[in-house]
PDB file of C-alpha atoms and ligand atoms in Angstrom:
ATOM      1  CA  UNK A   1     105.143 -58.517   3.847  1.00 95.00           C
ATOM      2  CA  UNK A   2     108.752 -58.567   5.010  1.00 96.00           C
ATOM      3  CA  UNK A   3     110.102 -55.322   6.429  1.00 97.00           C
ATOM      4  CA  UNK A   4     113.877 -54.916   6.354  1.00 97.00           C
ATOM      5  CA  UNK A   5     115.241 -51.801   8.036  1.00 97.00           C
ATOM      6  CA  UNK A   6     118.865 -50.778   7.511  1.00 97.00           C
ATOM      7  CA  UNK A   7     120.657 -47.943   9.258  1.00 97.00           C
ATOM      8  CA  UNK A   8     121.631 -46.078   6.078  1.00 98.00           C
ATOM      9  CA  UNK A   9     120.474 -45.511   2.509  1.00 98.00           C
ATOM     10  CA  UNK A  10     123.622 -47.240   1.219  1.00 98.00           C
ATOM     11  CA  UNK A  11     123.027 -50.395   3.282  1.00 98.00           C
ATOM     12  CA  UNK A  12     119.360 -50.455   2.243  1.00 98.00           C
ATOM     13  CA  UNK A  13     120.296 -50.078  -1.435  1.00 98.00           C
ATOM     14  CA  UNK A  14     122.885 -52.856  -1.235  1.00 98.00           C
ATOM     15  CA  UNK A  15     120.464 -55.261   0.443  1.00 98.00           C
ATOM     16  CA  UNK A  16     117.803 -54.609  -2.207  1.00 98.00           C
ATOM     17  CA  UNK A  17     120.328 -54.982  -5.055  1.00 98.00           C
ATOM     18  CA  UNK A  18     121.410 -58.342  -3.659  1.00 98.00           C
ATOM     19  CA  UNK A  19     117.796 -59.483  -3.803  1.00 98.00           C
ATOM     20  CA  UNK A  20     117.782 -58.681  -7.538  1.00 98.00           C
ATOM     21  CA  UNK A  21     121.156 -60.436  -7.985  1.00 98.00           C
ATOM     22  CA  UNK A  22     119.827 -63.511  -6.153  1.00 98.00           C
ATOM     23  CA  UNK A  23     117.001 -63.767  -8.667  1.00 98.00           C
ATOM     24  CA  UNK A  24     119.317 -63.314 -11.679  1.00 98.00           C
ATOM     25  CA  UNK A  25     121.654 -65.980 -10.364  1.00 97.00           C
ATOM     26  CA  UNK A  26     118.802 -68.486 -10.260  1.00 97.00           C
ATOM     27  CA  UNK A  27     116.897 -67.185 -13.314  1.00 98.00           C
ATOM     28  CA  UNK A  28     119.261 -65.427 -15.761  1.00 98.00           C
ATOM     29  CA  UNK A  29     116.412 -64.623 -18.171  1.00 98.00           C
ATOM     30  CA  UNK A  30     114.260 -62.966 -15.505  1.00 98.00           C
ATOM     31  CA  UNK A  31     111.814 -60.193 -16.332  1.00 99.00           C
ATOM     32  CA  UNK A  32     112.492 -57.199 -14.105  1.00 99.00           C
ATOM     33  CA  UNK A  33     110.129 -54.319 -13.370  1.00 99.00           C
ATOM     34  CA  UNK A  34     112.036 -51.066 -13.021  1.00 98.00           C
ATOM     35  CA  UNK A  35     111.331 -47.854 -11.098  1.00 98.00           C
ATOM     36  CA  UNK A  36     112.807 -44.370 -11.465  1.00 98.00           C
ATOM     37  CA  UNK A  37     113.172 -41.429  -9.066  1.00 96.00           C
ATOM     38  CA  UNK A  38     115.852 -40.733  -6.497  1.00 97.00           C
ATOM     39  CA  UNK A  39     115.128 -43.773  -4.302  1.00 98.00           C
ATOM     40  CA  UNK A  40     116.433 -46.618  -6.530  1.00 98.00           C
ATOM     41  CA  UNK A  41     119.633 -44.802  -7.598  1.00 98.00           C
ATOM     42  CA  UNK A  42     121.732 -46.585  -4.955  1.00 98.00           C
ATOM     43  CA  UNK A  43     120.251 -49.949  -5.939  1.00 98.00           C
ATOM     44  CA  UNK A  44     121.129 -49.328  -9.606  1.00 98.00           C
ATOM     45  CA  UNK A  45     124.653 -48.247  -8.631  1.00 98.00           C
ATOM     46  CA  UNK A  46     125.139 -51.481  -6.706  1.00 98.00           C
ATOM     47  CA  UNK A  47     123.792 -53.571  -9.612  1.00 98.00           C
ATOM     48  CA  UNK A  48     126.226 -51.780 -11.959  1.00 98.00           C
ATOM     49  CA  UNK A  49     129.061 -52.535  -9.515  1.00 98.00           C
ATOM     50  CA  UNK A  50     128.031 -56.194  -9.333  1.00 98.00           C
ATOM     51  CA  UNK A  51     127.975 -56.297 -13.151  1.00 98.00           C
ATOM     52  CA  UNK A  52     131.424 -54.709 -13.505  1.00 98.00           C
ATOM     53  CA  UNK A  53     133.223 -56.343 -10.618  1.00 98.00           C
ATOM     54  CA  UNK A  54     131.440 -59.635 -10.088  1.00 97.00           C
ATOM     55  CA  UNK A  55     130.136 -60.443 -13.573  1.00 97.00           C
ATOM     56  CA  UNK A  56     126.415 -60.127 -12.827  1.00 98.00           C
ATOM     57  CA  UNK A  57     124.955 -60.797 -16.255  1.00 98.00           C
ATOM     58  CA  UNK A  58     121.932 -59.024 -17.746  1.00 98.00           C
ATOM     59  CA  UNK A  59     122.307 -60.414 -21.281  1.00 98.00           C
ATOM     60  CA  UNK A  60     119.085 -62.459 -21.071  1.00 98.00           C
ATOM     61  CA  UNK A  61     117.119 -60.034 -18.911  1.00 98.00           C
ATOM     62  CA  UNK A  62     113.973 -58.219 -20.065  1.00 99.00           C
ATOM     63  CA  UNK A  63     112.822 -55.037 -18.312  1.00 99.00           C
ATOM     64  CA  UNK A  64     109.550 -53.138 -18.066  1.00 99.00           C
ATOM     65  CA  UNK A  65     109.490 -49.694 -16.494  1.00 98.00           C
ATOM     66  CA  UNK A  66     106.613 -48.630 -14.305  1.00 98.00           C
ATOM     67  CA  UNK A  67     105.867 -45.257 -15.791  1.00 98.00           C
ATOM     68  CA  UNK A  68     106.775 -42.282 -17.966  1.00 98.00           C
ATOM     69  CA  UNK A  69     105.743 -38.635 -18.109  1.00 97.00           C
ATOM     70  CA  UNK A  70     103.464 -37.641 -20.964  1.00 97.00           C
ATOM     71  CA  UNK A  71     104.888 -35.055 -23.351  1.00 96.00           C
ATOM     72  CA  UNK A  72     108.627 -35.437 -22.691  1.00 95.00           C
ATOM     73  CA  UNK A  73     110.787 -36.724 -25.524  1.00 95.00           C
ATOM     74  CA  UNK A  74     112.981 -39.742 -24.640  1.00 96.00           C
ATOM     75  CA  UNK A  75     116.096 -37.525 -24.711  1.00 96.00           C
ATOM     76  CA  UNK A  76     114.625 -34.963 -22.279  1.00 95.00           C
ATOM     77  CA  UNK A  77     116.872 -35.035 -19.170  1.00 95.00           C
ATOM     78  CA  UNK A  78     113.836 -35.516 -16.897  1.00 96.00           C
ATOM     79  CA  UNK A  79     112.183 -38.238 -18.956  1.00 97.00           C
ATOM     80  CA  UNK A  80     112.296 -41.702 -17.442  1.00 98.00           C
ATOM     81  CA  UNK A  81     113.770 -43.018 -20.716  1.00 98.00           C
ATOM     82  CA  UNK A  82     116.741 -40.724 -20.167  1.00 98.00           C
ATOM     83  CA  UNK A  83     116.948 -41.550 -16.448  1.00 98.00           C
ATOM     84  CA  UNK A  84     117.092 -45.285 -17.121  1.00 98.00           C
ATOM     85  CA  UNK A  85     119.675 -44.933 -19.849  1.00 98.00           C
ATOM     86  CA  UNK A  86     121.966 -42.682 -17.820  1.00 98.00           C
ATOM     87  CA  UNK A  87     121.658 -44.439 -14.486  1.00 98.00           C
ATOM     88  CA  UNK A  88     121.436 -48.048 -15.510  1.00 98.00           C
ATOM     89  CA  UNK A  89     121.146 -49.295 -19.075  1.00 98.00           C
ATOM     90  CA  UNK A  90     124.284 -47.669 -20.462  1.00 98.00           C
ATOM     91  CA  UNK A  91     126.342 -49.345 -17.704  1.00 98.00           C
ATOM     92  CA  UNK A  92     125.039 -52.934 -18.002  1.00 98.00           C
ATOM     93  CA  UNK A  93     124.308 -55.430 -20.775  1.00 98.00           C
ATOM     94  CA  UNK A  94     120.514 -55.598 -21.042  1.00 98.00           C
ATOM     95  CA  UNK A  95     119.877 -56.041 -24.811  1.00 98.00           C
ATOM     96  CA  UNK A  96     118.287 -52.892 -26.240  1.00 98.00           C
ATOM     97  CA  UNK A  97     115.404 -54.893 -27.731  1.00 98.00           C
ATOM     98  CA  UNK A  98     114.515 -56.267 -24.286  1.00 98.00           C
ATOM     99  CA  UNK A  99     113.956 -52.826 -22.739  1.00 98.00           C
ATOM    100  CA  UNK A 100     110.369 -51.586 -22.434  1.00 98.00           C
ATOM    101  CA  UNK A 101     109.484 -48.136 -21.085  1.00 98.00           C
ATOM    102  CA  UNK A 102     106.020 -46.618 -21.546  1.00 98.00           C
ATOM    103  CA  UNK A 103     105.894 -44.068 -24.340  1.00 96.00           C
ATOM    104  CA  UNK A 104     105.010 -40.566 -23.262  1.00 94.00           C
ATOM    105  CA  UNK A 105     104.484 -39.521 -26.856  1.00 94.00           C
ATOM    106  CA  UNK A 106     102.075 -41.950 -28.419  1.00 93.00           C
ATOM    107  CA  UNK A 107      99.145 -40.766 -30.531  1.00 91.00           C
ATOM    108  CA  UNK A 108      96.858 -43.404 -28.998  1.00 96.00           C
ATOM    109  CA  UNK A 109      97.350 -43.880 -25.263  1.00 95.00           C
ATOM    110  CA  UNK A 110      94.637 -46.446 -24.803  1.00 95.00           C
ATOM    111  CA  UNK A 111      96.060 -48.685 -27.558  1.00 97.00           C
ATOM    112  CA  UNK A 112      99.600 -48.202 -26.272  1.00 97.00           C
ATOM    113  CA  UNK A 113      98.640 -49.157 -22.703  1.00 98.00           C
ATOM    114  CA  UNK A 114      96.868 -52.302 -23.945  1.00 98.00           C
ATOM    115  CA  UNK A 115      99.950 -53.241 -25.977  1.00 98.00           C
ATOM    116  CA  UNK A 116     102.231 -52.672 -22.962  1.00 98.00           C
ATOM    117  CA  UNK A 117     100.143 -55.007 -20.804  1.00 98.00           C
ATOM    118  CA  UNK A 118     100.146 -57.577 -23.602  1.00 98.00           C
ATOM    119  CA  UNK A 119     103.954 -57.419 -23.973  1.00 98.00           C
ATOM    120  CA  UNK A 120     104.363 -58.054 -20.229  1.00 98.00           C
ATOM    121  CA  UNK A 121     102.172 -61.114 -20.549  1.00 98.00           C
ATOM    122  CA  UNK A 122     103.915 -62.363 -23.716  1.00 98.00           C
ATOM    123  CA  UNK A 123     107.277 -62.091 -21.947  1.00 98.00           C
ATOM    124  CA  UNK A 124     105.975 -64.400 -19.222  1.00 98.00           C
ATOM    125  CA  UNK A 125     105.013 -61.756 -16.638  1.00 98.00           C
ATOM    126  CA  UNK A 126     107.256 -59.761 -14.342  1.00 98.00           C
ATOM    127  CA  UNK A 127     109.376 -61.870 -11.986  1.00 98.00           C
ATOM    128  CA  UNK A 128     110.454 -59.069  -9.686  1.00 98.00           C
ATOM    129  CA  UNK A 129     109.117 -55.537  -9.602  1.00 99.00           C
ATOM    130  CA  UNK A 130     111.176 -52.740  -8.012  1.00 99.00           C
ATOM    131  CA  UNK A 131     109.054 -49.971  -6.476  1.00 98.00           C
ATOM    132  CA  UNK A 132     109.496 -46.612  -4.776  1.00 98.00           C
ATOM    133  CA  UNK A 133     106.785 -44.833  -2.818  1.00 98.00           C
ATOM    134  CA  UNK A 134     105.510 -41.266  -3.128  1.00 96.00           C
ATOM    135  CA  UNK A 135     105.065 -39.047  -0.090  1.00 96.00           C
ATOM    136  CA  UNK A 136     101.300 -39.467  -0.678  1.00 96.00           C
ATOM    137  CA  UNK A 137     101.687 -43.259  -0.589  1.00 98.00           C
ATOM    138  CA  UNK A 138     101.545 -43.863  -4.341  1.00 97.00           C
ATOM    139  CA  UNK A 139     103.268 -46.750  -6.136  1.00 98.00           C
ATOM    140  CA  UNK A 140     104.213 -46.027  -9.744  1.00 98.00           C
ATOM    141  CA  UNK A 141     101.907 -43.071 -10.467  1.00 98.00           C
ATOM    142  CA  UNK A 142      98.842 -44.653  -8.889  1.00 98.00           C
ATOM    143  CA  UNK A 143      97.741 -41.593  -6.998  1.00 98.00           C
ATOM    144  CA  UNK A 144      95.316 -41.636  -4.036  1.00 98.00           C
ATOM    145  CA  UNK A 145      91.912 -42.778  -5.207  1.00 98.00           C
ATOM    146  CA  UNK A 146      93.278 -45.210  -7.812  1.00 98.00           C
ATOM    147  CA  UNK A 147      91.568 -48.557  -8.152  1.00 98.00           C
ATOM    148  CA  UNK A 148      93.491 -51.425  -6.611  1.00 98.00           C
ATOM    149  CA  UNK A 149      92.662 -53.425  -9.745  1.00 98.00           C
ATOM    150  CA  UNK A 150      93.835 -50.710 -12.158  1.00 98.00           C
ATOM    151  CA  UNK A 151      95.865 -51.534 -15.254  1.00 98.00           C
ATOM    152  CA  UNK A 152      98.380 -49.549 -17.308  1.00 98.00           C
ATOM    153  CA  UNK A 153      96.734 -46.251 -18.210  1.00 98.00           C
ATOM    154  CA  UNK A 154      97.001 -42.511 -18.527  1.00 97.00           C
ATOM    155  CA  UNK A 155      96.909 -40.839 -15.116  1.00 97.00           C
ATOM    156  CA  UNK A 156      96.719 -37.247 -13.899  1.00 97.00           C
ATOM    157  CA  UNK A 157      99.414 -36.584 -11.285  1.00 97.00           C
ATOM    158  CA  UNK A 158      98.389 -35.285  -7.872  1.00 96.00           C
ATOM    159  CA  UNK A 159      99.432 -31.777  -6.878  1.00 95.00           C
ATOM    160  CA  UNK A 160     101.628 -33.243  -4.089  1.00 94.00           C
ATOM    161  CA  UNK A 161     103.521 -35.416  -6.595  1.00 95.00           C
ATOM    162  CA  UNK A 162     104.041 -32.462  -8.943  1.00 95.00           C
ATOM    163  CA  UNK A 163     105.378 -30.403  -6.008  1.00 94.00           C
ATOM    164  CA  UNK A 164     107.647 -33.295  -4.883  1.00 94.00           C
ATOM    165  CA  UNK A 165     109.040 -33.772  -8.393  1.00 93.00           C
ATOM    166  CA  UNK A 166     109.509 -30.043  -9.074  1.00 94.00           C
ATOM    167  CA  UNK A 167     112.988 -30.435  -7.530  1.00 93.00           C
ATOM    168  CA  UNK A 168     114.138 -32.130 -10.750  1.00 92.00           C
ATOM    169  CA  UNK A 169     112.839 -29.387 -13.076  1.00 93.00           C
ATOM    170  CA  UNK A 170     113.790 -25.709 -13.532  1.00 92.00           C
ATOM    171  CA  UNK A 171     110.294 -24.578 -12.527  1.00 89.00           C
ATOM    172  CA  UNK A 172     107.252 -26.317 -11.022  1.00 88.00           C
ATOM    173  CA  UNK A 173     105.265 -25.364 -14.172  1.00 92.00           C
ATOM    174  CA  UNK A 174     107.594 -27.592 -16.214  1.00 93.00           C
ATOM    175  CA  UNK A 175     106.558 -30.790 -14.375  1.00 94.00           C
ATOM    176  CA  UNK A 176     104.225 -32.759 -16.658  1.00 97.00           C
ATOM    177  CA  UNK A 177     100.701 -33.146 -15.320  1.00 97.00           C
ATOM    178  CA  UNK A 178     100.038 -36.529 -16.955  1.00 97.00           C
ATOM    179  CA  UNK A 179     101.866 -39.835 -16.961  1.00 97.00           C
ATOM    180  CA  UNK A 180     101.424 -43.349 -18.266  1.00 98.00           C
ATOM    181  CA  UNK A 181     101.651 -45.771 -15.394  1.00 98.00           C
ATOM    182  CA  UNK A 182     101.274 -49.463 -14.733  1.00 98.00           C
ATOM    183  CA  UNK A 183      98.200 -50.006 -12.597  1.00 98.00           C
ATOM    184  CA  UNK A 184      98.081 -51.426  -9.089  1.00 98.00           C
ATOM    185  CA  UNK A 185      96.570 -54.599 -10.551  1.00 98.00           C
ATOM    186  CA  UNK A 186      99.438 -54.851 -13.039  1.00 98.00           C
ATOM    187  CA  UNK A 187     101.993 -54.463 -10.232  1.00 98.00           C
ATOM    188  CA  UNK A 188     100.311 -57.030  -7.996  1.00 98.00           C
ATOM    189  CA  UNK A 189     100.693 -59.651 -10.744  1.00 98.00           C
ATOM    190  CA  UNK A 190     104.506 -59.550 -10.510  1.00 98.00           C
ATOM    191  CA  UNK A 191     105.804 -62.692  -8.777  1.00 98.00           C
ATOM    192  CA  UNK A 192     107.871 -60.718  -6.257  1.00 98.00           C
ATOM    193  CA  UNK A 193     107.755 -57.088  -5.211  1.00 98.00           C
ATOM    194  CA  UNK A 194     110.462 -55.045  -3.550  1.00 98.00           C
ATOM    195  CA  UNK A 195     109.604 -51.572  -2.365  1.00 98.00           C
ATOM    196  CA  UNK A 196     112.311 -49.155  -1.240  1.00 99.00           C
ATOM    197  CA  UNK A 197     111.939 -45.978   0.795  1.00 98.00           C
ATOM    198  CA  UNK A 198     114.388 -43.635   2.415  1.00 98.00           C
ATOM    199  CA  UNK A 199     114.280 -40.330   4.247  1.00 98.00           C
ATOM    200  CA  UNK A 200     111.945 -38.884   6.853  1.00 98.00           C
ATOM    201  CA  UNK A 201     109.704 -37.343   4.172  1.00 97.00           C
ATOM    202  CA  UNK A 202     108.534 -40.904   3.419  1.00 98.00           C
ATOM    203  CA  UNK A 203     107.855 -41.894   7.056  1.00 98.00           C
ATOM    204  CA  UNK A 204     104.116 -41.183   6.922  1.00 98.00           C
ATOM    205  CA  UNK A 205     103.617 -43.022   3.620  1.00 98.00           C
ATOM    206  CA  UNK A 206     105.671 -46.008   4.819  1.00 98.00           C
ATOM    207  CA  UNK A 207     103.636 -46.289   8.045  1.00 98.00           C
ATOM    208  CA  UNK A 208     100.346 -46.032   6.160  1.00 98.00           C
ATOM    209  CA  UNK A 209     101.402 -48.537   3.477  1.00 98.00           C
ATOM    210  CA  UNK A 210     102.732 -51.209   5.845  1.00 98.00           C
ATOM    211  CA  UNK A 211     100.545 -50.881   8.921  1.00 98.00           C
ATOM    212  CA  UNK A 212      97.491 -48.952   7.766  1.00 98.00           C
ATOM    213  CA  UNK A 213      94.365 -50.349   6.136  1.00 98.00           C
ATOM    214  CA  UNK A 214      94.535 -51.564   2.529  1.00 98.00           C
ATOM    215  CA  UNK A 215      93.065 -48.653   0.630  1.00 98.00           C
ATOM    216  CA  UNK A 216      93.095 -47.013  -2.762  1.00 98.00           C
ATOM    217  CA  UNK A 217      93.901 -43.805  -0.878  1.00 98.00           C
ATOM    218  CA  UNK A 218      97.424 -45.206  -0.220  1.00 98.00           C
ATOM    219  CA  UNK A 219      98.074 -47.443  -3.191  1.00 98.00           C
ATOM    220  CA  UNK A 220     101.297 -48.851  -1.713  1.00 98.00           C
ATOM    221  CA  UNK A 221      99.099 -50.493   0.957  1.00 98.00           C
ATOM    222  CA  UNK A 222      98.050 -52.961  -1.779  1.00 98.00           C
ATOM    223  CA  UNK A 223     101.408 -54.676  -1.203  1.00 98.00           C
ATOM    224  CA  UNK A 224      99.818 -56.154   1.915  1.00 98.00           C
ATOM    225  CA  UNK A 225      97.813 -58.369  -0.429  1.00 98.00           C
ATOM    226  CA  UNK A 226     100.880 -59.732  -2.223  1.00 98.00           C
ATOM    227  CA  UNK A 227     102.363 -63.075  -1.067  1.00 98.00           C
ATOM    228  CA  UNK A 228     106.018 -62.111  -1.753  1.00 98.00           C
ATOM    229  CA  UNK A 229     106.517 -58.442  -0.992  1.00 98.00           C
ATOM    230  CA  UNK A 230     109.641 -57.111   0.722  1.00 98.00           C
ATOM    231  CA  UNK A 231     110.079 -53.544   1.900  1.00 98.00           C
ATOM    232  CA  UNK A 232     113.588 -52.120   2.292  1.00 98.00           C
ATOM    233  CA  UNK A 233     113.816 -49.015   4.460  1.00 98.00           C
ATOM    234  CA  UNK A 234     116.471 -46.766   5.891  1.00 98.00           C
ATOM    235  CA  UNK A 235     116.092 -45.734   9.520  1.00 97.00           C
ATOM    236  CA  UNK A 236     114.571 -42.236   8.970  1.00 98.00           C
ATOM    237  CA  UNK A 237     111.784 -43.619   6.765  1.00 98.00           C
ATOM    238  CA  UNK A 238     110.858 -46.203   9.429  1.00 98.00           C
ATOM    239  CA  UNK A 239     110.128 -43.820  12.323  1.00 98.00           C
ATOM    240  CA  UNK A 240     106.344 -44.099  12.143  1.00 98.00           C
ATOM    241  CA  UNK A 241     106.212 -47.890  12.230  1.00 98.00           C
ATOM    242  CA  UNK A 242     104.475 -49.150  15.378  1.00 98.00           C
ATOM    243  CA  UNK A 243     105.889 -52.665  14.964  1.00 97.00           C
ATOM    244  CA  UNK A 244     109.531 -51.527  14.520  1.00 97.00           C
ATOM    245  CA  UNK A 245     110.750 -53.682  17.430  1.00 96.00           C
ATOM    246  CA  UNK A 246     109.244 -56.769  15.831  1.00 97.00           C
ATOM    247  CA  UNK A 247     110.830 -56.067  12.426  1.00 97.00           C
ATOM    248  CA  UNK A 248     114.228 -55.600  14.129  1.00 95.00           C
ATOM    249  CA  UNK A 249     113.702 -58.809  16.109  1.00 95.00           C
ATOM    250  CA  UNK A 250     113.021 -60.732  12.887  1.00 94.00           C
ATOM    251  CA  UNK A 251     116.210 -59.301  11.313  1.00 92.00           C
ATOM    252  CA  UNK A 252     118.232 -60.248  14.384  1.00 93.00           C
ATOM    253  CA  UNK A 253     117.021 -63.855  14.187  1.00 94.00           C
ATOM    254  CA  UNK A 254     117.178 -64.155  10.393  1.00 89.00           C
ATOM    255  CA  UNK A 255     120.514 -66.036  10.246  1.00 89.00           C
ATOM    256  CA  UNK A 256     119.079 -68.957  12.228  1.00 91.00           C
ATOM    257  CA  UNK A 257     115.590 -68.889  10.731  1.00 89.00           C
ATOM    258  CA  UNK A 258     114.339 -71.815   8.626  1.00 89.00           C
ATOM    259  CA  UNK A 259     114.420 -70.979   4.899  1.00 78.00           C
ATOM    260  CA  UNK A 260     110.984 -70.639   3.349  1.00 67.00           C
ATOM    261  CA  UNK A 261     112.022 -69.846  -0.263  1.00 54.00           C
TER     262      UNK A 261
HETATM  263  C1  F6R B 301     108.901 -43.790 -10.390  1.00 61.87           C
HETATM  264  C2  F6R B 301     107.716 -44.122  -9.603  1.00 61.87           C
HETATM  265  C3  F6R B 301     107.297 -43.288  -8.449  1.00 61.87           C
HETATM  266  C4  F6R B 301     108.437 -43.015  -7.474  1.00 61.87           C
HETATM  267  C5  F6R B 301     107.962 -42.193  -6.291  1.00 61.87           C
HETATM  268  C6  F6R B 301     109.099 -41.837  -5.368  1.00 61.87           C
HETATM  269  O1  F6R B 301     109.102 -44.717 -11.440  1.00 61.87           O
HETATM  270  O2  F6R B 301     107.078 -45.075  -9.924  1.00 61.87           O
HETATM  271  O3  F6R B 301     106.253 -43.939  -7.764  1.00 61.87           O
HETATM  272  O4  F6R B 301     108.944 -44.239  -7.034  1.00 61.87           O
HETATM  273  O5  F6R B 301     107.333 -41.039  -6.748  1.00 61.87           O
HETATM  274  O6  F6R B 301     110.003 -41.009  -6.037  1.00 61.87           O
HETATM  275  P1  F6R B 301     111.422 -40.676  -5.395  1.00 61.87           P
HETATM  276  O7  F6R B 301     112.189 -41.940  -5.352  1.00 61.87           O
HETATM  277  O8  F6R B 301     112.050 -39.676  -6.336  1.00 61.87           O
HETATM  278  O9  F6R B 301     111.150 -40.126  -4.045  1.00 61.87           O
END
């Protein structure tokens, strides 16, 4: 796992966006895994800027989102369909038919989840998956106790996640209790992973995910088992890392380091 710590949220978002741009410049028809929430907003803004000002092209890209709340219509302002449209898709040129987001309104969740997994496979698998992290250490909505081999499925959100996400809704009671989420196993099959975290409320989860044991109690710790995982942090989210000096030392020497990829 590579740990890249930037002073600010903006610098962290730019660095992560450039990782996505690097992939698209070498593989224009890449399959991207998308995340929602407040963390990747800066990354999406930078990708939109690169599209508008530097011609970054999404016309051959396919996307799969990590998760969606159950019970919200796609036009609900807190649905992840709406989030993706407003914050990313309406500003770039990903073809509509190449956009996949789990349905929160299917009549058969098991069948839908199987189909979603199958579509990922038929599209050649995810090249690069963007991830955030919950304050309880979850990736996607793989709450503590999830299997590290889990696949896309219906999941009950943890109380801590509902409380964290209540900030987006009028009242805590409005936060859906269920979601469809890619599993940890699904995520680990992506060829590259980039996880972003910012803010001191993520410091515990970041420390546990990067330096703690690999455990289903902190599903982001599963990234330790992935051969190409990069973690982009701002300074406040990195305060509980014991190896901080080493990560900074690597960054300092990066310009002269031999290229491995
Ligand atoms: C969203 C997702 C979640 C969030 C996490 C952090 O698609 O998969 O795991 O990444 O809950 O959310 P924010 O960024 O709002 O703190």
